[in-house]
Coordinates of C-alpha atoms and ligand atoms in Angstrom, one line a residue:
Chain A
X129 CA 0.0 0.0 0.0
X130 CA 1.3 3.5 -0.7
X131 CA -0.3 6.9 -1.1
X132 CA 1.0 10.2 -2.3
X133 CA 0.5 13.5 -0.5
X134 CA -1.4 14.7 -3.6
X135 CA -3.9 11.8 -3.2
X136 CA -4.4 12.6 0.4
X137 CA -4.9 16.3 -0.4
X138 CA -7.5 15.3 -2.9
X139 CA -9.4 13.4 -0.2
X140 CA -9.1 16.4 2.1
X141 CA -10.6 18.7 -0.5
X142 CA -13.4 16.3 -1.0
X143 CA -13.9 16.1 2.8
X144 CA -13.2 12.4 2.8
X145 CA -9.8 12.2 4.5
X146 CA -9.6 10.0 7.6
X147 CA -7.6 11.9 10.1
X148 CA -6.8 10.7 13.7
X149 CA -4.5 11.9 16.4
X150 CA -1.2 10.2 17.4
X151 CA -3.0 9.1 20.5
X152 CA -6.0 7.6 18.7
X153 CA -3.9 5.7 16.2
X154 CA -2.4 3.6 18.9
X155 CA -5.7 1.9 19.6
X156 CA -6.7 1.7 16.0
X157 CA -3.5 -0.2 15.1
X158 CA -3.9 -2.5 18.1
X159 CA -7.4 -3.3 16.9
X160 CA -7.1 -3.4 13.1
X161 CA -3.4 -4.1 12.6
X162 CA -0.9 -2.0 10.6
X163 CA -2.0 -3.1 7.2
X164 CA -5.7 -2.3 7.5
X165 CA -5.0 0.9 9.6
X166 CA -2.6 2.1 6.9
X167 CA -5.3 1.7 4.2
X168 CA -7.9 3.5 6.2
X169 CA -6.1 6.3 7.8
X170 CA -4.7 9.2 5.7
X171 CA -3.2 11.6 8.3
X172 CA -2.1 11.3 11.9
X173 CA -1.8 14.6 13.8
X174 CA 0.7 15.2 16.5
X175 CA 1.1 18.0 19.1
X176 CA 3.4 19.4 21.8
X177 CA 3.1 22.3 24.2
X178 CA 6.0 23.1 26.3
X179 CA 8.6 25.8 27.2
X180 CA 10.9 26.2 24.1
X181 CA 13.8 28.6 24.9
X182 CA 15.2 29.2 21.4
X183 CA 12.1 31.1 20.3
X184 CA 11.7 34.7 19.3
X185 CA 10.0 37.0 16.9
X186 CA 11.1 39.6 14.3
X187 CA 9.1 42.7 13.7
X188 CA 9.2 45.4 11.2
X189 CA 7.8 48.4 12.9
X190 CA 7.5 50.8 10.0
X191 CA 9.4 54.1 9.5
X192 CA 9.0 57.1 11.8
X193 CA 9.0 60.7 10.6
X194 CA 11.8 61.7 10.5
X195 CA 13.5 58.4 10.0
X196 CA 15.4 56.6 12.7
X197 CA 18.0 53.8 12.1
X198 CA 17.5 51.3 15.0
X199 CA 20.3 49.1 13.6
X200 CA 23.3 49.6 15.7
X201 CA 21.2 51.4 18.3
X202 CA 19.3 50.1 21.3
X203 CA 15.7 49.1 21.4
X204 CA 13.5 48.1 24.4
X205 CA 10.0 46.6 24.3
X206 CA 8.4 47.0 27.7
X207 CA 11.9 47.5 29.0
X208 CA 13.1 44.1 27.6
X209 CA 16.0 44.6 25.1
X210 CA 15.4 43.6 21.5
X211 CA 18.1 42.8 19.1
X212 CA 18.8 45.8 16.7
X213 CA 21.6 44.5 14.5
X214 CA 19.6 44.7 11.2
X215 CA 18.4 47.5 8.9
X216 CA 16.6 50.6 10.1
X217 CA 13.3 49.3 11.6
X218 CA 13.8 45.5 11.8
X219 CA 14.1 44.1 15.3
X220 CA 14.2 40.7 16.9
X221 CA 13.0 39.9 20.4
X222 CA 14.2 36.6 22.0
X223 CA 12.2 34.7 24.5
X224 CA 15.0 34.7 27.1
X225 CA 15.7 38.5 27.0
X226 CA 15.4 40.3 30.4
X227 CA 15.1 43.9 31.3
X228 CA 18.4 45.5 32.2
X229 CA 17.3 46.2 35.7
X230 CA 15.9 42.7 36.4
X231 CA 17.8 41.5 39.5
X232 CA 18.4 38.1 37.8
X233 CA 19.8 35.7 40.3
X234 CA 21.2 38.4 42.6
X235 CA 18.3 37.6 44.9
X236 CA 18.6 33.8 44.6
X237 CA 16.6 32.1 43.2
X238 CA 15.6 34.9 40.8
X239 CA 11.9 35.2 40.0
X240 CA 12.2 36.2 36.3
X241 CA 8.7 37.6 36.2
X242 CA 8.9 39.3 32.8
X243 CA 11.0 38.8 29.8
X244 CA 11.0 38.4 26.0
X245 CA 8.5 35.5 26.1
X246 CA 6.1 37.7 28.0
X247 CA 6.5 40.5 25.4
X248 CA 5.7 38.1 22.6
X249 CA 2.6 36.8 24.5
X250 CA 1.3 40.4 25.1
X251 CA 2.1 41.4 21.5
X252 CA 0.1 38.4 20.2
X253 CA -2.7 39.2 22.6
X254 CA -3.1 42.6 20.9
X255 CA -1.8 44.6 23.9
X256 CA 0.0 47.9 23.4
X257 CA 3.8 47.5 23.8
X258 CA 6.1 50.4 24.9
X259 CA 9.0 50.9 22.5
X260 CA 11.9 53.0 23.6
X261 CA 14.9 53.3 21.2
X262 CA 18.1 55.3 20.9
X263 CA 20.1 55.6 17.8
X264 CA 23.2 57.4 16.7
X265 CA 21.7 59.4 13.8
X266 CA 22.9 59.6 10.2
X267 CA 22.3 62.0 7.4
X268 CA 19.4 59.9 6.0
X269 CA 18.2 58.6 9.4
X270 CA 18.7 61.7 11.7
X271 CA 16.5 60.8 14.6
X272 CA 18.2 59.7 17.8
X273 CA 15.3 58.9 20.1
X274 CA 12.0 57.2 19.7
X275 CA 9.4 56.5 22.4
X276 CA 6.1 55.1 21.2
X277 CA 3.4 52.6 21.8
X278 CA 3.2 49.9 19.2
X279 CA 0.5 47.4 18.5
X280 CA 0.7 44.2 16.4
X281 CA -2.1 45.3 14.2
X282 CA -0.2 48.4 13.1
X283 CA 3.2 46.7 12.4
X284 CA 4.4 45.4 9.1
X285 CA 5.9 41.9 9.3
X286 CA 5.5 40.2 12.7
X287 CA 7.0 36.7 12.4
X288 CA 7.7 34.1 15.0
X289 CA 11.0 32.5 14.1
X290 CA 12.2 29.9 16.5
X291 CA 15.6 28.4 15.9
X292 CA 15.1 25.3 18.0
X293 CA 11.8 23.8 18.9
X294 CA 10.0 20.5 19.2
X295 CA 12.9 18.5 20.5
X296 CA 12.6 14.9 19.6
X297 CA 13.5 13.6 23.1
X298 CA 14.6 15.2 26.3
X299 CA 16.4 14.4 29.5
X300 CA 14.6 13.5 32.7
X301 CA 16.2 15.8 35.3
X302 CA 17.0 14.9 38.9
X303 CA 19.2 16.4 41.5
X304 CA 21.7 14.2 43.5
X305 CA 23.1 17.0 45.6
X306 CA 22.0 18.0 49.1
X307 CA 20.3 21.3 48.2
X308 CA 17.4 22.3 46.0
X309 CA 18.5 23.5 42.6
X310 CA 16.7 25.8 40.2
X311 CA 17.0 24.8 36.5
X312 CA 15.4 25.1 33.1
X313 CA 13.9 21.7 34.0
X314 CA 12.1 23.3 37.0
X315 CA 12.8 23.2 40.7
X316 CA 14.7 20.0 41.5
X317 CA 14.7 18.9 45.1
X318 CA 17.7 17.5 46.8
X319 CA 18.5 13.8 47.0
X320 CA 16.4 13.0 44.0
X321 CA 13.3 14.5 45.7
X322 CA 11.6 14.7 42.3
X323 CA 12.2 14.1 38.6
X324 CA 11.0 16.4 35.8
X325 CA 10.5 15.5 32.2
X326 CA 9.4 17.6 29.2
X327 CA 7.9 16.1 26.1
X328 CA 4.4 15.0 25.2
X329 CA 5.7 11.4 24.6
X330 CA 3.5 9.5 22.2
X331 CA 1.9 12.7 20.8
X332 CA 5.1 14.6 20.2
X333 CA 5.8 15.3 16.5
X334 CA 9.3 13.8 16.0
X335 CA 8.6 10.7 18.1
X336 CA 6.0 9.8 15.4
X337 CA 8.3 10.3 12.5
X338 CA 11.6 9.3 14.1
X339 CA 13.6 9.2 10.9
X340 CA 12.1 12.4 9.4
X341 CA 10.6 10.6 6.5
X342 CA 7.7 13.0 6.1
X343 CA 8.6 16.1 8.2
X344 CA 11.1 18.2 6.3
X345 CA 11.8 21.8 5.2
X346 CA 8.6 23.4 4.1
X347 CA 6.2 21.1 6.0
X348 CA 3.1 23.1 7.0
X349 CA 2.3 22.9 10.7
X350 CA 0.2 24.3 13.5
X351 CA 2.3 27.0 15.2
X352 CA 1.1 29.0 18.1
X353 CA -2.5 28.7 17.1
X354 CA -1.9 29.7 13.5
X355 CA -0.2 28.2 10.5
X356 CA 3.5 27.9 10.2
X357 CA 6.2 26.0 8.5
X358 CA 9.3 24.0 9.2
X359 CA 12.1 26.4 8.2
X360 CA 15.2 24.2 8.7
X361 CA 16.4 21.7 11.1
X362 CA 16.7 23.2 14.6
X363 CA 20.0 24.1 16.3
X364 CA 21.7 21.1 18.0
X365 CA 19.8 18.8 15.6
X366 CA 21.6 15.5 16.4
X367 CA 20.0 12.6 14.5
X368 CA 22.9 10.2 15.1
X369 CA 22.1 8.9 18.6
X370 CA 21.2 5.6 20.2
X371 CA 17.8 4.4 19.0
X372 CA 15.4 1.7 20.0
X373 CA 14.4 -1.0 17.5
X374 CA 11.3 1.1 16.7
X375 CA 13.6 3.9 15.5
X376 CA 12.8 6.2 18.4
X377 CA 15.9 8.0 19.8
X378 CA 16.7 7.2 23.4
X379 CA 18.5 10.5 23.8
X380 CA 18.0 14.1 22.7
X381 CA 18.1 14.0 18.9
X382 CA 16.3 15.9 16.2
X383 CA 15.0 19.4 16.5
X384 CA 13.1 21.8 14.3
X385 CA 13.4 25.5 13.3
X386 CA 9.9 26.8 12.7
X387 CA 8.5 30.0 11.3
X388 CA 5.0 31.6 11.1
X389 CA 2.9 34.8 11.0
X390 CA 2.4 36.0 14.6
X391 CA -0.7 37.9 13.5
X392 CA -2.5 34.5 13.1
X393 CA -1.4 33.2 16.4
X394 CA -3.0 33.4 19.8
X395 CA -1.8 33.9 23.4
X396 CA -3.4 30.6 24.3
X397 CA -0.6 28.9 22.4
X398 CA 2.3 31.3 23.1
X399 CA 2.7 31.8 26.8
X400 CA 5.4 33.9 28.5
X401 CA 6.9 31.6 31.0
X402 CA 9.1 32.0 34.1
X403 CA 11.5 29.3 35.3
X404 CA 12.4 30.1 38.9
X405 CA 16.1 30.8 39.3
X406 CA 16.7 30.2 35.6
X407 CA 15.1 32.8 33.4
X408 CA 12.2 33.7 31.1
X409 CA 11.1 31.7 28.1
X410 CA 8.1 31.0 25.9
X411 CA 5.8 28.1 26.0
X412 CA 5.0 27.2 22.4
X413 CA 2.3 25.0 20.8
X414 CA 3.3 23.0 17.8
X415 CA 1.3 20.4 15.9
X416 CA 2.5 18.5 12.8
X417 CA 0.5 16.3 10.5
X418 CA 2.0 13.1 9.3
X419 CA 0.7 11.8 5.9
X420 CA 0.3 8.0 6.0
X421 CA 2.2 7.3 2.8
X422 CA 3.1 3.7 3.6
X423 CA 2.7 1.0 6.3
X424 CA 6.1 1.9 7.5
X425 CA 5.1 5.5 8.2
X426 CA 1.9 4.4 9.9
X427 CA 3.9 1.9 12.1
X428 CA 6.0 4.8 13.4
X429 CA 3.0 6.9 14.3
X430 CA 1.6 3.9 16.4
X431 CA 4.4 4.3 18.9
X432 CA 3.1 4.6 22.5
X433 CA 4.6 5.8 25.8
X434 CA 5.9 2.4 26.7
X435 CA 8.1 2.3 23.6
X436 CA 9.7 5.7 24.2
X437 CA 12.7 6.0 26.6
X438 CA 14.5 9.0 28.0
X439 CA 17.8 9.2 30.0
X440 CA 17.7 10.3 33.6
X441 CA 20.5 12.9 34.3
X442 CA 21.8 14.5 37.4
X443 CA 21.4 18.3 36.9
X444 CA 23.6 19.1 40.0
X445 CA 26.7 17.7 38.4
X446 CA 26.7 15.5 35.3
X447 CA 24.6 18.0 33.2
X448 CA 26.6 21.0 34.5
X449 CA 30.0 19.4 33.8
X450 CA 29.0 18.0 30.4
X451 CA 29.7 14.4 31.7
X452 CA 28.1 11.7 29.7
X453 CA 26.8 9.9 32.8
X454 CA 23.3 8.6 32.7
X455 CA 21.7 7.3 35.9
X456 CA 19.1 5.2 34.2
X457 CA 16.6 5.1 31.3
X458 CA 12.9 5.2 31.8
X459 CA 9.9 5.0 29.5
X460 CA 7.3 7.7 29.2
X461 CA 4.7 5.2 30.5
X462 CA 6.8 5.0 33.7
X463 CA 7.2 8.8 33.9
X464 CA 3.4 9.3 33.5
X465 CA 2.6 6.8 36.2
X466 CA 3.7 9.5 38.7
X467 CA 6.8 7.8 40.0
X468 CA 10.0 6.1 38.8
X469 CA 12.5 4.0 40.6
X470 CA 16.1 5.3 40.3
X471 CA 19.0 3.5 42.1
X472 CA 16.4 1.8 44.3
X473 CA 14.7 5.0 45.3
X474 CA 11.2 5.9 44.4
X475 CA 11.1 9.4 42.8
X476 CA 7.9 11.3 42.1
X477 CA 7.7 12.7 38.5
X478 CA 6.3 15.8 37.0
X479 CA 6.0 17.2 33.5
X480 CA 6.9 20.7 32.3
X481 CA 5.1 20.2 29.0
X482 CA 1.4 19.9 29.0
X483 CA -0.1 16.7 27.7
X484 CA -3.7 17.9 27.7
X485 CA -2.8 20.9 25.6
X486 CA -0.8 18.6 23.2
X487 CA -4.0 16.6 22.8
X488 CA -5.9 19.8 22.1
X489 CA -3.4 20.8 19.4
X490 CA -3.5 17.4 17.7
X491 CA -7.3 17.6 17.8
X492 CA -7.5 21.2 16.4
X493 CA -5.1 20.2 13.6
X494 CA -7.3 17.1 12.9
X495 CA -10.4 19.4 12.6
X496 CA -8.6 21.8 10.3
X497 CA -7.7 19.0 8.0
X498 CA -11.0 17.2 8.2
X499 CA -12.9 20.4 7.4
X500 CA -10.7 20.9 4.3
X501 CA -9.1 24.2 5.4
X502 CA -5.6 22.7 5.9
X503 CA -3.9 20.9 3.1
X504 CA -0.7 19.0 3.5
X505 CA 2.6 20.1 1.9
X506 CA 5.3 18.1 0.3
X507 CA 8.6 19.0 2.0
X508 CA 11.0 20.7 -0.3
X509 CA 14.1 19.2 1.2
X510 CA 14.6 16.5 3.9
X511 CA 16.0 17.2 7.4
X512 CA 19.5 15.7 7.9
X513 CA 19.0 12.1 8.9
X514 CA 21.1 9.5 10.6
X515 CA 23.1 9.1 7.4
X516 CA 24.1 12.8 7.4
X517 CA 26.9 12.1 9.8
X518 CA 26.1 15.2 11.9
X519 CA 27.4 15.1 15.4
X520 CA 26.7 17.5 18.1
X521 CA 30.0 19.1 19.1
X522 CA 30.9 20.7 22.4
X523 CA 32.6 24.1 22.3
X524 CA 36.3 23.8 21.5
X525 CA 37.5 26.4 24.0
X526 CA 40.7 28.2 23.2
X527 CA 41.6 30.6 26.0
X528 CA 42.4 34.1 24.7
X529 CA 45.6 34.4 26.9
X530 CA 48.1 31.8 27.7
Chain B
X73 CA -22.9 22.5 59.5
X74 CA -19.3 21.6 59.9
X75 CA -16.5 24.1 59.3
X76 CA -12.8 23.6 58.8
X77 CA -10.5 26.5 59.3
X78 CA -6.9 27.3 59.5
X79 CA -5.8 29.6 62.2
X80 CA -2.6 30.9 63.7
X81 CA -2.4 31.1 67.5
X82 CA 0.1 33.4 69.2
X83 CA 0.7 32.4 72.9
X84 CA 2.2 35.0 75.1
X85 CA 5.1 33.8 77.3
X86 CA 2.9 33.2 80.4
X87 CA 0.6 30.8 78.5
X88 CA 3.2 28.8 76.6
X89 CA 3.0 25.8 79.0
X90 CA -0.7 25.8 79.7
X91 CA -2.8 23.0 78.2
X92 CA -5.0 25.3 76.2
X93 CA -5.2 23.3 73.0
X94 CA -6.0 20.2 75.0
X95 CA -9.0 22.0 76.6
X96 CA -10.1 23.3 73.2
X97 CA -10.3 19.8 71.8
X98 CA -11.7 18.1 74.8
X99 CA -14.4 20.6 75.9
X100 CA -15.5 21.8 72.5
X101 CA -15.4 18.6 70.6
X102 CA -13.2 19.9 67.8
X103 CA -10.9 17.9 65.6
X104 CA -7.5 19.4 65.1
X105 CA -4.4 19.1 63.0
X106 CA -1.2 20.9 64.1
X107 CA 0.4 22.2 60.9
X108 CA 3.2 24.0 62.7
X109 CA 4.3 24.7 66.2
X110 CA 7.2 26.6 67.6
X111 CA 8.5 28.7 70.4
X112 CA 10.4 31.8 69.5
X113 CA 13.6 33.0 71.4
X114 CA 11.4 35.5 73.2
X115 CA 9.4 32.4 74.2
X116 CA 6.3 33.4 72.5
X117 CA 4.5 30.3 71.3
X118 CA 3.2 30.0 67.8
X119 CA 0.9 27.3 66.5
X120 CA -0.7 26.9 63.1
X121 CA -3.8 24.7 63.5
X122 CA -6.5 23.4 61.4
X123 CA -9.7 23.1 63.4
X124 CA -12.7 21.2 62.3
X125 CA -16.1 20.7 63.9
X126 CA -19.7 21.9 64.1
X127 CA -20.0 25.6 63.5
X128 CA -21.4 26.3 67.0
X129 CA -18.6 24.3 68.7
X130 CA -16.0 26.1 66.6
X131 CA -17.3 29.5 67.5
X132 CA -17.4 28.6 71.2
X133 CA -13.9 27.2 71.0
X134 CA -12.7 30.4 69.5
X135 CA -14.4 32.4 72.2
X136 CA -12.7 30.3 74.8
X137 CA -9.4 30.9 73.2
X138 CA -9.8 34.7 73.2
X139 CA -10.7 34.7 76.9
X140 CA -7.4 32.9 77.7
X141 CA -5.4 35.7 76.2
X142 CA -4.2 33.8 73.1
X143 CA -4.1 36.0 70.0
X144 CA -5.8 34.4 67.0
X145 CA -5.1 35.2 63.4
X146 CA -7.0 33.8 60.6
X147 CA -5.1 32.3 57.7
X148 CA -7.2 34.3 55.3
X149 CA -4.6 34.2 52.7
X150 CA -6.0 32.1 49.9
X151 CA -4.1 30.6 47.0
X152 CA -6.2 30.2 43.9
X153 CA -5.5 29.0 40.5
X154 CA -6.0 31.2 37.5
X155 CA -7.8 28.7 35.3
X156 CA -7.2 30.8 32.2
X157 CA -3.4 30.6 32.7
X158 CA -2.9 27.1 33.9
X159 CA -1.7 24.9 31.1
X160 CA -2.1 21.6 33.1
X161 CA 1.6 20.9 32.7
X162 CA 2.0 19.4 36.1
X163 CA 5.2 21.1 37.3
X164 CA 3.5 21.9 40.6
X165 CA 2.7 18.4 41.5
X166 CA 5.9 17.4 43.1
X167 CA 6.4 20.9 44.6
X168 CA 3.3 21.1 46.8
X169 CA 4.0 19.6 50.2
X170 CA 0.3 18.8 50.9
X171 CA -0.5 17.0 47.7
X172 CA -3.1 19.6 46.6
X173 CA -2.4 18.9 43.0
X174 CA -3.3 15.6 41.3
X175 CA -3.2 14.4 37.7
X176 CA -6.2 12.7 36.3
X177 CA -4.7 9.5 34.9
X178 CA -7.0 9.5 31.9
X179 CA -7.2 13.1 30.7
X180 CA -3.9 14.1 32.4
X181 CA -5.6 17.3 33.6
X182 CA -4.2 18.6 36.8
X183 CA -6.8 19.0 39.5
X184 CA -6.2 21.6 42.3
X185 CA -7.9 20.9 45.6
X186 CA -8.1 24.2 47.4
X187 CA -9.2 22.3 50.6
X188 CA -5.8 20.7 50.8
X189 CA -3.9 23.9 50.2
X190 CA -2.1 25.4 53.2
X191 CA -1.2 28.6 51.4
X192 CA 2.5 27.8 51.9
X193 CA 3.2 29.7 48.7
X194 CA 5.8 27.3 47.2
X195 CA 3.9 26.7 44.0
X196 CA 3.5 30.5 43.3
X197 CA 6.9 31.0 41.8
X198 CA 7.4 27.3 40.8
X199 CA 4.5 27.4 38.3
X200 CA 6.1 28.3 35.0
X201 CA 3.2 30.3 33.5
X202 CA 2.5 31.7 37.0
X203 CA -1.0 30.5 37.2
X204 CA -1.1 30.2 41.0
X205 CA -2.1 33.4 42.7
X206 CA -2.2 34.6 46.3
X207 CA -5.4 36.3 47.4
X208 CA -6.0 37.9 50.8
Ligands
SF4_295 S1 2.5 24.2 37.3 FE1 1.0 25.9 37.0 S2 0.4 25.7 34.9 FE2 1.3 23.8 35.5 S3 -0.4 22.5 36.2 FE3 0.5 23.5 38.0 S4 -0.7 25.3 38.2 FE4 -1.1 24.6 36.1
SF4_296 S1 0.3 27.2 48.3 FE1 1.6 25.5 49.1 S2 0.0 24.1 49.9 FE2 -1.1 25.5 48.5 S3 -1.1 24.5 46.6 FE3 0.6 25.8 46.6 S4 2.3 24.5 47.2 FE4 0.4 23.4 47.8

């Protein structure tokens, strides 16, 4: 059995496509078998909703009268610095940016109540944002200071452009030390008092297409409540890691860079987020449709939490010191049971990414496709796969002075 | 009608070693739960109690306490969840010392049981989208 994306799109246009979520497909395959399920199902939708730090947005704010050249100057959005290293009125706001006067971790653990992620959420929510900029002034762009309210509806391009999202797998974080630590994986209590994980498991996009056979550059996706695209592989994309027999990586592996129009998006799916003692970030909703082109591809989407494994890592030492040490490997089924046993100790688990919201994303995407308003795209180039030979290199540090 | 309330009792030095709580329980038929008890260096006693019983008994018990000279403070501080902001991630579950959060194994929605909350405040800053709020 094999189908093409064009055939599936034809069915979508006719309102005849059979679309199920990556959660629903598990039961369907159990009941009907791979062969029959692959004939019946046309698309499987996935979803994930979690903090994704390498996110940000670029904005073109339009020219002021007289003109100002923000490039090379300084720009603040609600006191949060935006990057102004482009042309006159293009700026980029990163999710982790913090106001200059934020105390950070001076009062430990820092609260990180407001940062770039929050600016993006408020912008998308249609709130006015305070822009304060200084520039050096040129003959053609003489103005040196700009203070104005801006609103997303008045701006030119407003584009979410995230350079690493939707990580294929992620560490389970614990803390072996004797004090509480504050990490990007949440608050970790001493002596393995808790274990935090952060993927949607069986619903997560890249777990359902482990070898990137359908998801590639140009794939149309659900992004932040609107429509976006896979722009490239994400930073730290590392396909060449240990994998299970079902192809699913057992370590952090593939990542995606995604792009989409902020004006279509909604603050329900882009949430400014504060990690105590760590910093600010953005919680992003992503959903990716997987066209069932063959039985093999369907088989991948049938993966369930008991077939996906993640490494348990000590964030008080091994992670910090870039040591390869892994305490154990656990399945997402074990993680979701609420406790895991590590080195003989029962450790309660918690998730940083929201499974119910991942289900909601997969369901919305399913509705978009079933109702004919979302057609699938053929990717224009594949993501680097296992054969690419990519390895994830540590920094080769060369001290400046001997 | 039964009530269940959390109160803080401040015992002046002269009352610290008197069996006041014992009388409260015995004579007014109240159930209690000591959430915290300490004696400060100035020897003032402090006790955080959860008292449960019939409304009438509860009110009488409180009246008795005031007559003894114990200062009562209500733990009126209330922690509530902003349902709009909560993403049901679950990060709060292992943070809360009283188990006020619970995941529904089927839907994986995170339930918040206000009754179990002691308003300790730990979840306020640990919740990544900051959905937990203190109200007075
Ligand atoms: S940590 Fe916050 S957002 Fe997550 S489930 Fe708890 S209250 Fe909701
Ligand atoms: S305030 Fe404390 S007791 Fe109440 S829910 Fe939050 S962590 Fe639990």
